[in-house]
mmCIF file of C-alpha atoms and ligand atoms in Angstrom:
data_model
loop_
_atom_site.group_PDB
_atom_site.id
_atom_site.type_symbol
_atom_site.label_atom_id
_atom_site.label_comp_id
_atom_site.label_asym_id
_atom_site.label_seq_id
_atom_site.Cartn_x
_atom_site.Cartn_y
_atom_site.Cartn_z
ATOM 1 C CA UNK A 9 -226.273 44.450 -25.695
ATOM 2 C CA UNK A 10 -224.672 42.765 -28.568
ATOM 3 C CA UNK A 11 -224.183 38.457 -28.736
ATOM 4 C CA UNK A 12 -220.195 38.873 -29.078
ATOM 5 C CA UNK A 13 -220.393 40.420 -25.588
ATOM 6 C CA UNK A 14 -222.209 38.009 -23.426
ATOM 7 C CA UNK A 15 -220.147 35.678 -21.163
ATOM 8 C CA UNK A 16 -220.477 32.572 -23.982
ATOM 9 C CA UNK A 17 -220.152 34.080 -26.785
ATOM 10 C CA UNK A 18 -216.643 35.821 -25.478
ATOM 11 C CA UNK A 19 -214.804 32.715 -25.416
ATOM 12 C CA UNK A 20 -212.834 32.578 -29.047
ATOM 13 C CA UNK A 21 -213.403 36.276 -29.411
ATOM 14 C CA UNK A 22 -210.538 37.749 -28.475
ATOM 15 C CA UNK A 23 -211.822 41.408 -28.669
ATOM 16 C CA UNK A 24 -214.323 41.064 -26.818
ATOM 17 C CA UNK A 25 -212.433 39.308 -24.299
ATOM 18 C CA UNK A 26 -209.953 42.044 -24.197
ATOM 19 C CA UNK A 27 -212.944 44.033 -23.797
ATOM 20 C CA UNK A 28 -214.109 42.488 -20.988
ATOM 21 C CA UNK A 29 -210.879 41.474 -19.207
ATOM 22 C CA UNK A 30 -210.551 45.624 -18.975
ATOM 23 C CA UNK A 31 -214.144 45.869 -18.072
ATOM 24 C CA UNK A 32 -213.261 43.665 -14.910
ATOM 25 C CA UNK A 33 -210.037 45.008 -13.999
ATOM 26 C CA UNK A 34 -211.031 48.292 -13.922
ATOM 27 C CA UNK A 35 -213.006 48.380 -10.405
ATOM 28 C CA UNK A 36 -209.504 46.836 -8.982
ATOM 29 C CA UNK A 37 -207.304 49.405 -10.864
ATOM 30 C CA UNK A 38 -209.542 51.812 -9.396
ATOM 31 C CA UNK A 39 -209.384 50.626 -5.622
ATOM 32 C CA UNK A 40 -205.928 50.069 -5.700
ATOM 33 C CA UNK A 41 -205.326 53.511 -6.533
ATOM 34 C CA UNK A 42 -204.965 54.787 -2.981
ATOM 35 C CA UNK A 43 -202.161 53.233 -1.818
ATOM 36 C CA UNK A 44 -199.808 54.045 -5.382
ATOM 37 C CA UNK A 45 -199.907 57.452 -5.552
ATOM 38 C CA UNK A 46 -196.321 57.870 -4.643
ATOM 39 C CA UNK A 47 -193.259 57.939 -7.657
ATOM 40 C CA UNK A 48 -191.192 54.924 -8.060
ATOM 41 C CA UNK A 49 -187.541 55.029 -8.776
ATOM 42 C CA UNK A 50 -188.838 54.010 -12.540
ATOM 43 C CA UNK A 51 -188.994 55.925 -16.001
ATOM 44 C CA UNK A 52 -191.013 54.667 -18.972
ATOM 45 C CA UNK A 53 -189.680 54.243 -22.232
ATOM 46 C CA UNK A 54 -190.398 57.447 -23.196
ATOM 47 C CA UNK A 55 -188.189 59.236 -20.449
ATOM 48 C CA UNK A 56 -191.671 59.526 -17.948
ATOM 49 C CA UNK A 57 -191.170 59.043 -13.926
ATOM 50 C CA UNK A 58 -193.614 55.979 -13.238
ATOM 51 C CA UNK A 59 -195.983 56.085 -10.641
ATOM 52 C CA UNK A 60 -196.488 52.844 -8.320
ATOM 53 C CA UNK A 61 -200.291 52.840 -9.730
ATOM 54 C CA UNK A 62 -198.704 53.117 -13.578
ATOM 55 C CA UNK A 63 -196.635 49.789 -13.018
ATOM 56 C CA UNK A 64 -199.219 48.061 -10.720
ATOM 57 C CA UNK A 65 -201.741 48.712 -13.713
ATOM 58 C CA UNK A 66 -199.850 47.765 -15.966
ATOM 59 C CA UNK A 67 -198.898 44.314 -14.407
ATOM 60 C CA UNK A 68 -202.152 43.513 -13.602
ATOM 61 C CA UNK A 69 -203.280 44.052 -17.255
ATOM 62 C CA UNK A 70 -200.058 42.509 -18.933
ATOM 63 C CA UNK A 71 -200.899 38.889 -17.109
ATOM 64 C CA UNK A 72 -204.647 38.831 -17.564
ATOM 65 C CA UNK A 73 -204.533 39.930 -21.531
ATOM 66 C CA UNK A 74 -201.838 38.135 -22.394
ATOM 67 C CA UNK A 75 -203.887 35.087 -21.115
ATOM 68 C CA UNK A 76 -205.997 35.557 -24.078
ATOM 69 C CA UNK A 77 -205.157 32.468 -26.432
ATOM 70 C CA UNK A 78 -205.554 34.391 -29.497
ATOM 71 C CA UNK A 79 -203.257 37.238 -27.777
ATOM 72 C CA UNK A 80 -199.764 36.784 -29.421
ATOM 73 C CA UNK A 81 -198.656 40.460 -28.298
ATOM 74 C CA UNK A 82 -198.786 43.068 -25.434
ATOM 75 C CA UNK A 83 -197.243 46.253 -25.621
ATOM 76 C CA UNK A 84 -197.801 48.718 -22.815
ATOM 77 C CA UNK A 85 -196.947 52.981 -22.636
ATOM 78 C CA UNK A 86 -195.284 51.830 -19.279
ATOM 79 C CA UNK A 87 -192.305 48.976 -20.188
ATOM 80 C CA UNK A 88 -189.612 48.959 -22.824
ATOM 81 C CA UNK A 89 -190.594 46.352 -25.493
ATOM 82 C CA UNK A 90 -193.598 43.892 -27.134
ATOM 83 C CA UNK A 91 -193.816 40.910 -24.574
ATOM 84 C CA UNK A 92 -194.217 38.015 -26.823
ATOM 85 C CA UNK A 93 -197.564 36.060 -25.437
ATOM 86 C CA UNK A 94 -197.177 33.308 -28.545
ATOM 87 C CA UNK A 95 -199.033 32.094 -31.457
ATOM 88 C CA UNK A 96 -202.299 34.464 -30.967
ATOM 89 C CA UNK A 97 -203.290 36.541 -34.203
ATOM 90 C CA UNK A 98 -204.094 39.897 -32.175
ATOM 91 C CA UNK A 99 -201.845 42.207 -31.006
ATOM 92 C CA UNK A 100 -203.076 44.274 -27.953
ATOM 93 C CA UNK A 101 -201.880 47.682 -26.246
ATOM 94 C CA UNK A 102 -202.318 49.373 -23.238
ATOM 95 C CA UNK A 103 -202.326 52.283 -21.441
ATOM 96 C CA UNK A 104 -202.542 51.302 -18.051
ATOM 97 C CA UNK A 105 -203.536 54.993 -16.295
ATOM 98 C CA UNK A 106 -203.731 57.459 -19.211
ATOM 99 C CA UNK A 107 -203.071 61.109 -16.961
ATOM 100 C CA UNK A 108 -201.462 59.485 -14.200
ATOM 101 C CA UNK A 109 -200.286 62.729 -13.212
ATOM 102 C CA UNK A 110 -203.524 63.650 -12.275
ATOM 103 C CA UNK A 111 -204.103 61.147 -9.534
ATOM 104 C CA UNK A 112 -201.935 63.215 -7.174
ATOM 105 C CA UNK A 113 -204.255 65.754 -7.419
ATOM 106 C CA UNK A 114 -206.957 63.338 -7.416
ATOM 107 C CA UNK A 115 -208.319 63.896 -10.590
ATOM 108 C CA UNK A 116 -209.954 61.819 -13.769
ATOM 109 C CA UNK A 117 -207.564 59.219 -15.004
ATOM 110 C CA UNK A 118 -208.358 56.539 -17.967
ATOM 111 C CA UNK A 119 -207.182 52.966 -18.883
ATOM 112 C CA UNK A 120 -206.469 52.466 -22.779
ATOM 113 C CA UNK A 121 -207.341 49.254 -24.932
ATOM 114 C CA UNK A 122 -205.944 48.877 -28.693
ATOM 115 C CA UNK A 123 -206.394 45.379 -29.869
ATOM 116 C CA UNK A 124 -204.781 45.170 -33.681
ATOM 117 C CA UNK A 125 -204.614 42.299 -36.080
ATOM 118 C CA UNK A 126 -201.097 42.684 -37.100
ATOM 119 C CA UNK A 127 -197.613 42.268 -35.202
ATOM 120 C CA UNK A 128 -197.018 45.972 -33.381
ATOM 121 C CA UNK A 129 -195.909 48.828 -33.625
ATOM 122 C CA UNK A 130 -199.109 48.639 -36.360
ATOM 123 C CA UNK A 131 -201.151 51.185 -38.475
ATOM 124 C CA UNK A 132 -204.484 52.392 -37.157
ATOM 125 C CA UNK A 133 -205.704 50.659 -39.770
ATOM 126 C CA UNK A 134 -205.181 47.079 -38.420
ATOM 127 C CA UNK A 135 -207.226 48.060 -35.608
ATOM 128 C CA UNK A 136 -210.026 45.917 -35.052
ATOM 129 C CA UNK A 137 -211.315 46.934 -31.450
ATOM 130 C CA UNK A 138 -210.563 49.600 -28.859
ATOM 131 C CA UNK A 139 -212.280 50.947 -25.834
ATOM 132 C CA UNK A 140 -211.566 52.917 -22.836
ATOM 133 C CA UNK A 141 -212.317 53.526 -19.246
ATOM 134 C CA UNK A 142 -212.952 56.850 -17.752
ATOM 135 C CA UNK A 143 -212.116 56.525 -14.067
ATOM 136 C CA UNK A 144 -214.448 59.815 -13.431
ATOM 137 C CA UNK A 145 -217.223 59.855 -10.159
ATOM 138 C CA UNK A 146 -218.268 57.096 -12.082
ATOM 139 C CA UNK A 147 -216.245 54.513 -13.636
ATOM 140 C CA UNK A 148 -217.508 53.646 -17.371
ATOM 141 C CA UNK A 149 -216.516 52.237 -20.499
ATOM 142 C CA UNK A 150 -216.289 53.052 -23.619
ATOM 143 C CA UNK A 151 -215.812 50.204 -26.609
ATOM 144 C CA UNK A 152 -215.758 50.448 -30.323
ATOM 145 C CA UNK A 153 -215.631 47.728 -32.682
ATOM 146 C CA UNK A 154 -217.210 47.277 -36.592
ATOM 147 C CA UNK A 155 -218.613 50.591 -36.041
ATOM 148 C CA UNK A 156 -220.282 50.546 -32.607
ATOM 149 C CA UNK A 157 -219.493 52.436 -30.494
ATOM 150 C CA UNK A 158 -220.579 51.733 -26.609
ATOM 151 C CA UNK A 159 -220.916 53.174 -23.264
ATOM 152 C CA UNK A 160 -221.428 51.561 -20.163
ATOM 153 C CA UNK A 161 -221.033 51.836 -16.611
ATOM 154 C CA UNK A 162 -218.751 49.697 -14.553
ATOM 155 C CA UNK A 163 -220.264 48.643 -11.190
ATOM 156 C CA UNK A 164 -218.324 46.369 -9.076
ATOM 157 C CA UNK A 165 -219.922 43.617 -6.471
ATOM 158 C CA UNK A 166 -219.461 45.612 -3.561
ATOM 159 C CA UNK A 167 -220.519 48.720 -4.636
ATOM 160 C CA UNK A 168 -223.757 47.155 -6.241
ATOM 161 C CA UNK A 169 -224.847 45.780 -3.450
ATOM 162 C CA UNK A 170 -225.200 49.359 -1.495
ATOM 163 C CA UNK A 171 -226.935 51.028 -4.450
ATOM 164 C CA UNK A 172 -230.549 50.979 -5.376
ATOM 165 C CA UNK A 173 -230.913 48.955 -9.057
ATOM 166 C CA UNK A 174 -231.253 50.859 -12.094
ATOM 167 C CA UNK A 175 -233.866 48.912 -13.318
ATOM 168 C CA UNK A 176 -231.967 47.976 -16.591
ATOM 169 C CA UNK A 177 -230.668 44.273 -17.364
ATOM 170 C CA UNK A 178 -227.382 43.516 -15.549
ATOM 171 C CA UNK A 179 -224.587 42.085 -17.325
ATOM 172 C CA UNK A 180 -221.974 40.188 -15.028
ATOM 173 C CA UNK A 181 -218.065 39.766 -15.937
ATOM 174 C CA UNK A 182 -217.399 37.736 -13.236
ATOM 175 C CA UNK A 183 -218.386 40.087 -10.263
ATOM 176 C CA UNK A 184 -218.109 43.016 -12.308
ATOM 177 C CA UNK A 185 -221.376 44.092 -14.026
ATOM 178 C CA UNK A 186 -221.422 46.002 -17.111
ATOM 179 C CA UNK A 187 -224.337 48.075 -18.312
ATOM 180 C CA UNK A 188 -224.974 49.794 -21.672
ATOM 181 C CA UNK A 189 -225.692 53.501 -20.694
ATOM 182 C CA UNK A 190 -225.753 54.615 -24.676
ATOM 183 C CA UNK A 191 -225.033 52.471 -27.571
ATOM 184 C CA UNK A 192 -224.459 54.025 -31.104
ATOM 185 C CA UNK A 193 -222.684 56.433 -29.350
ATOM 186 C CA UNK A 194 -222.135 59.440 -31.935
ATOM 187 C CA UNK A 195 -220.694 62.758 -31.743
ATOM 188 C CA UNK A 196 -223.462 65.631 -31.449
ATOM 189 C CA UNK A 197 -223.945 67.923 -34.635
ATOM 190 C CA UNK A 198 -223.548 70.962 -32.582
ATOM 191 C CA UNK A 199 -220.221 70.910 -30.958
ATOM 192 C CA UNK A 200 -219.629 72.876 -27.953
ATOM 193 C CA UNK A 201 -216.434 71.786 -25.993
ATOM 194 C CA UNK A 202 -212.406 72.309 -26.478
ATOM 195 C CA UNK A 203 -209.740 71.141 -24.831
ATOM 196 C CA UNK A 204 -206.186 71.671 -26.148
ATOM 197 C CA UNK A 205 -202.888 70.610 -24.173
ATOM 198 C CA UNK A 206 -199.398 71.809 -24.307
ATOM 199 C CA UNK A 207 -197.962 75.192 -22.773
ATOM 200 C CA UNK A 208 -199.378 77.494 -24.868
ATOM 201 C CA UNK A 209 -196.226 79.572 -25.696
ATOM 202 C CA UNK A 210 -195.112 76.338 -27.315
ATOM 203 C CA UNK A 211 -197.820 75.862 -29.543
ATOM 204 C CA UNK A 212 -196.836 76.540 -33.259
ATOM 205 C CA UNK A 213 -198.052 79.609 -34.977
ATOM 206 C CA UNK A 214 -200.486 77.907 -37.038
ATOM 207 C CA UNK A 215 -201.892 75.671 -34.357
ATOM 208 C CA UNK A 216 -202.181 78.974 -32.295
ATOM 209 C CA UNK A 217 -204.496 80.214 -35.399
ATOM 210 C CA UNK A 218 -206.462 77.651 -35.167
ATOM 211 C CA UNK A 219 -206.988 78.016 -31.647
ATOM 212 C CA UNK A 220 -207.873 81.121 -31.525
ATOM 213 C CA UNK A 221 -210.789 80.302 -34.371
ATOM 214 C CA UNK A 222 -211.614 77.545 -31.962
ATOM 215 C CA UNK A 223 -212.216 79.647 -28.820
ATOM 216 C CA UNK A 224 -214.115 82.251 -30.596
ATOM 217 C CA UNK A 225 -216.871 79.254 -30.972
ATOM 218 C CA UNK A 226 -216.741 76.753 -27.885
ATOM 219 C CA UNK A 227 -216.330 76.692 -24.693
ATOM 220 C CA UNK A 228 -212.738 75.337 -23.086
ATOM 221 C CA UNK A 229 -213.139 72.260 -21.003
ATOM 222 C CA UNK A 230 -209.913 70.826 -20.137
ATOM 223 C CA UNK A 231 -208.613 68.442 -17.434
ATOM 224 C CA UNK A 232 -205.335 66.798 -18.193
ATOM 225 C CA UNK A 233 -206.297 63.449 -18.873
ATOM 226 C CA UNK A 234 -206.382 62.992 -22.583
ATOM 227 C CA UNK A 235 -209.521 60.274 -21.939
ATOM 228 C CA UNK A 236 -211.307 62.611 -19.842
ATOM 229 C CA UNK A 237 -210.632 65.631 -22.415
ATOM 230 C CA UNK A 238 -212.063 63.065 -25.523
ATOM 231 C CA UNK A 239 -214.567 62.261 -23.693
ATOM 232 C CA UNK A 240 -216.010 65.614 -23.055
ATOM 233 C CA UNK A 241 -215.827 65.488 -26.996
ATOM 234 C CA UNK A 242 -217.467 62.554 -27.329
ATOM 235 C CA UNK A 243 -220.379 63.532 -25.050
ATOM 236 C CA UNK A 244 -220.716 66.862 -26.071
ATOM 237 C CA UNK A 245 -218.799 67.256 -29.793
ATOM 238 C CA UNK A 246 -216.209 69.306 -29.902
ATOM 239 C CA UNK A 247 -212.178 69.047 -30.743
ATOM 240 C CA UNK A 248 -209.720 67.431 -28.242
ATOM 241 C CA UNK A 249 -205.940 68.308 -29.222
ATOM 242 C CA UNK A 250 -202.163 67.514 -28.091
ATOM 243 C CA UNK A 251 -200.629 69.543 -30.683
ATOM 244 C CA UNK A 252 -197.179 69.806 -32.120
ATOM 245 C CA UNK A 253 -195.303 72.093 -30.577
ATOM 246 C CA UNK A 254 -192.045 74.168 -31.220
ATOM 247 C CA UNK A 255 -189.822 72.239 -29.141
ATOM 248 C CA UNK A 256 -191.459 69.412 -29.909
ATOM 249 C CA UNK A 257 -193.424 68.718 -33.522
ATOM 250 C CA UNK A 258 -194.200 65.558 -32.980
ATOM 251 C CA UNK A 259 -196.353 66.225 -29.900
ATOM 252 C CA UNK A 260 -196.377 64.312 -26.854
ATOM 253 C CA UNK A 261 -198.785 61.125 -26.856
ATOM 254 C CA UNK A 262 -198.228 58.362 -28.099
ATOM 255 C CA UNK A 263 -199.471 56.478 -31.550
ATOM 256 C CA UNK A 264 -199.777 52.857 -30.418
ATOM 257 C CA UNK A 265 -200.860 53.418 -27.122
ATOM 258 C CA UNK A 266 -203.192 56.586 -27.473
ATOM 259 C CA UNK A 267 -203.254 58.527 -30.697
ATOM 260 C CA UNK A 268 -204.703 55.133 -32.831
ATOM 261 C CA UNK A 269 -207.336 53.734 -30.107
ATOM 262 C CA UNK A 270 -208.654 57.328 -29.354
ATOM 263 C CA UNK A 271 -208.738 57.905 -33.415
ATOM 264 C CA UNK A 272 -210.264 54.458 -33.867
ATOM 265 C CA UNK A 273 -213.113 55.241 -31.230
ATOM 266 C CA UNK A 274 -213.908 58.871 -31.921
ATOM 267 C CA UNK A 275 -213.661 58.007 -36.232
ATOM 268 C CA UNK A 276 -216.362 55.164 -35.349
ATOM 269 C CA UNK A 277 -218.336 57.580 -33.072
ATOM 270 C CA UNK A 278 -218.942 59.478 -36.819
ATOM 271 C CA UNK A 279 -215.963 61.873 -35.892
ATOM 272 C CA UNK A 280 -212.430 62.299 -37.243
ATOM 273 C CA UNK A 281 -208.724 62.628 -36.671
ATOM 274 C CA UNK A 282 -205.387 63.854 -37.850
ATOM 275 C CA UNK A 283 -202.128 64.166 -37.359
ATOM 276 C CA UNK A 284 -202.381 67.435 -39.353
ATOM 277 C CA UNK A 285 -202.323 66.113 -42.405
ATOM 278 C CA UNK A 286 -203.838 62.971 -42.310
ATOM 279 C CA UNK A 287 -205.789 60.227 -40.166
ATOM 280 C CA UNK A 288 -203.968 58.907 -37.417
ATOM 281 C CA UNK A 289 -205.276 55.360 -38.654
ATOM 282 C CA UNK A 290 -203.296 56.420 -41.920
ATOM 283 C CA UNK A 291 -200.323 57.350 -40.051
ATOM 284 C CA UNK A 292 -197.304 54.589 -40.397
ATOM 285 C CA UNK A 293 -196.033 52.970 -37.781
ATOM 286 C CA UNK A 294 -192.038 52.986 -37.297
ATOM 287 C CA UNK A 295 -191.285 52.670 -33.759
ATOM 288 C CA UNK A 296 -193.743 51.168 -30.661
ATOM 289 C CA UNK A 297 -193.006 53.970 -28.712
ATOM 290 C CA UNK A 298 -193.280 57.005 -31.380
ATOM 291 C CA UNK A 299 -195.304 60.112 -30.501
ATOM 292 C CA UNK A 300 -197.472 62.051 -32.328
ATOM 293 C CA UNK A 301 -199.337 65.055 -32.542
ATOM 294 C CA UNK A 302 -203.440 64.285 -32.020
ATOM 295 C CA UNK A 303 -206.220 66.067 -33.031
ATOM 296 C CA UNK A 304 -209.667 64.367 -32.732
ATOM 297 C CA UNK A 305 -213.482 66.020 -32.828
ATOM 298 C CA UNK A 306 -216.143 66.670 -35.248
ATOM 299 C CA UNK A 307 -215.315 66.035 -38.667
ATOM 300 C CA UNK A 308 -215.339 70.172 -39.669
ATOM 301 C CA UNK A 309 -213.044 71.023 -37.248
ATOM 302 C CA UNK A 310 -210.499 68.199 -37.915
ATOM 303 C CA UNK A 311 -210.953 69.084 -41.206
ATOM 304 C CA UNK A 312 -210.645 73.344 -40.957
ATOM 305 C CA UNK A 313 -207.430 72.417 -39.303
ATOM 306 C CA UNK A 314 -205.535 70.166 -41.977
ATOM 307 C CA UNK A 315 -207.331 72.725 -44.290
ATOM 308 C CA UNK A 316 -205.157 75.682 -42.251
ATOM 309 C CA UNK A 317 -201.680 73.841 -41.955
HETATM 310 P P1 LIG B 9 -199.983 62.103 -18.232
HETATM 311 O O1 LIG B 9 -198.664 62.638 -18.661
HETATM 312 O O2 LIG B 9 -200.458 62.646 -16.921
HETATM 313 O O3 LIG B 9 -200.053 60.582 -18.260
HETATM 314 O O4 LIG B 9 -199.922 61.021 -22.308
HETATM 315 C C1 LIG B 9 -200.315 61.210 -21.090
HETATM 316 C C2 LIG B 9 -200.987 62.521 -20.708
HETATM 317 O O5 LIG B 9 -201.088 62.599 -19.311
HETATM 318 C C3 LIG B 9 -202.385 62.663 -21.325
HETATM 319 O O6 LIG B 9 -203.370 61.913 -20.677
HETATM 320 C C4 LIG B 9 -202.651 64.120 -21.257
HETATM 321 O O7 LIG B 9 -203.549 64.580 -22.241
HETATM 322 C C5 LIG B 9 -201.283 64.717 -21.427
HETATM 323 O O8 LIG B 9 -200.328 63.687 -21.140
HETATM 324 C C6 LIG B 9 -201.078 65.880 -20.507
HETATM 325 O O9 LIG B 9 -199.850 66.438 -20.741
HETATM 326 P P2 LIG B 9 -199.407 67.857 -20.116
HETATM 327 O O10 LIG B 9 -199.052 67.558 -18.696
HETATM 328 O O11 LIG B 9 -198.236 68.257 -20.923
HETATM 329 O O12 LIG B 9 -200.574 68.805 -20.237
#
């Protein structure tokens, strides 16, 4: 466990509080889930219907980050414009339910963190911390920061209390325990998993080339949810894509709010991304909302595909 994460050591660190006001949430996103699976008469700023769970989430996370003194920013995949929180240096983004449209089917789902030192929309590369939860059959964590990267699992009060301890050393948020499953998380050598989204007649030619390539040498594992998909990578190597497409080239996720954490995290995990031609964390930064194509995995196979555009 490292000092900038224990309950002291938090206060004045405003990644690590972001880090941990997530961490705590997350058990209440995850109960609250439900009762929101229904649409609201709401669309996003980037033309998406909004689920009651995507605005709850996103509520709930707007108030208790932007009650970060050093917060001066919040920008969120689910409302319009930067809130202004005030003087605070860092800049922080969310995605409040990455893959919402999985939870009708009642499938994995994921919370997003960015936390930048810069005014947004910002380059990757004024990304100081990021870190995502995997709402899967168990909820964890992943955070990366000067290099670490970190998993742990999120246990709440009540659902410690009917489980038999692991043995390890708790670590309490409040009455939300974190516990490092894996630290220095890195990408295997070997990969072995793909997942690649889009409708595959509007892939471009020469991403369908590379996919092909691809599928000749690992195995497709693919959900929906872009932090369930990465994380499959992350866990077992591989190469996670949302490409361009025809009707679309600049893909479909978005840079502030997914393309630069995910980057961030898998880049410190020893991987690497692209945009096709270059890091996400290179990419610049026009427009909060702006998508991007994403392509994130082992370093050789981010790096056979900006070879073959
Ligand atoms: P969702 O629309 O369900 O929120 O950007 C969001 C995202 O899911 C990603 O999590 C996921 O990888 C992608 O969109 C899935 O898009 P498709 O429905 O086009 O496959």
């Amino acid at each position: 466990m490292h000092d900038a994460e224990s309950p002291t050591a938090e206060s004045g660190d405003a990644i690590a509080e972001a880090f941990a006001v997530v961490a705590r949430s997350a058990p209440e996103i995850r109960d609250g889930l439900a009762g929101r699976r229904g649409k609201t008469d709401g669309r996003n700023a980037s033309g998406e219907t909004q689920l009651a769970a995507d605005v709850w989430a996103d509520d709930l996370l707007e108030e208790r980050l932007t009650a970060i003194d050093e917060v001066g920013q919040f920008a969120s995949e689910e409302r319009d414009d930067v809130v202004d929180a005030g003087d605070g240096e860092y800049a922080v983004t969310v995605d409040p339910l990455d893959g919402s449209s999985n939870l009708k089917p009642n499938n994995t789902m994921g919370t997003i963190l960015g936390v930048y030192d810069a005014d947004l929309p910002a380059p990757g590369s004024h990304l100081v911390g990021a870190a995502y939860v995997l709402y899967g059959p168990i909820t964890t964590m992943v955070t990366a920061r000067e290099g670490e990267v970190t998993e742990y699992v999120i246990e709440s009060e009540a659902r410690r209390a009917s489980e038999p301890s692991s043995g390890d050393e708790p670590r309490d948020d409040g009455e939300v325990r974190r516990r490092a499953v894996r630290e220095d998380v890195t990408l295997p050598a070997d990969p072995t998993v793909y997942g690649f989204g889009g409708r595959v007649p509007n892939w471009t030619d020469r991403f369908a080339d590379y996919a092909g390539d691809v599928e000749e040498e690992l195995k497709l594992r693919y959900g929906g949810a872009m932090i369930g998909d990465v994380n499959q990578v992350v866990t077992y190597g591989g190469v996670f894509a949302y490409p361009e497409l025809d009707s679309r080239p600049e893909g479909k996720l978005r840079l502030q709010f997914e393309g630069n954490p995910i980057a961030y995290i898998v880049e410190s995990a020893g991987g690497a991304s692209s945009n096709g031609k270059e890091s996400l964390l290179d990419a610049d930064a026009e427009e909060i909302h702006q998508r991007t194509p994403v392509y994130v995995g082992n370093e050789d196979l981010i790096e056979r595909l900006e070879a073959e555009f």
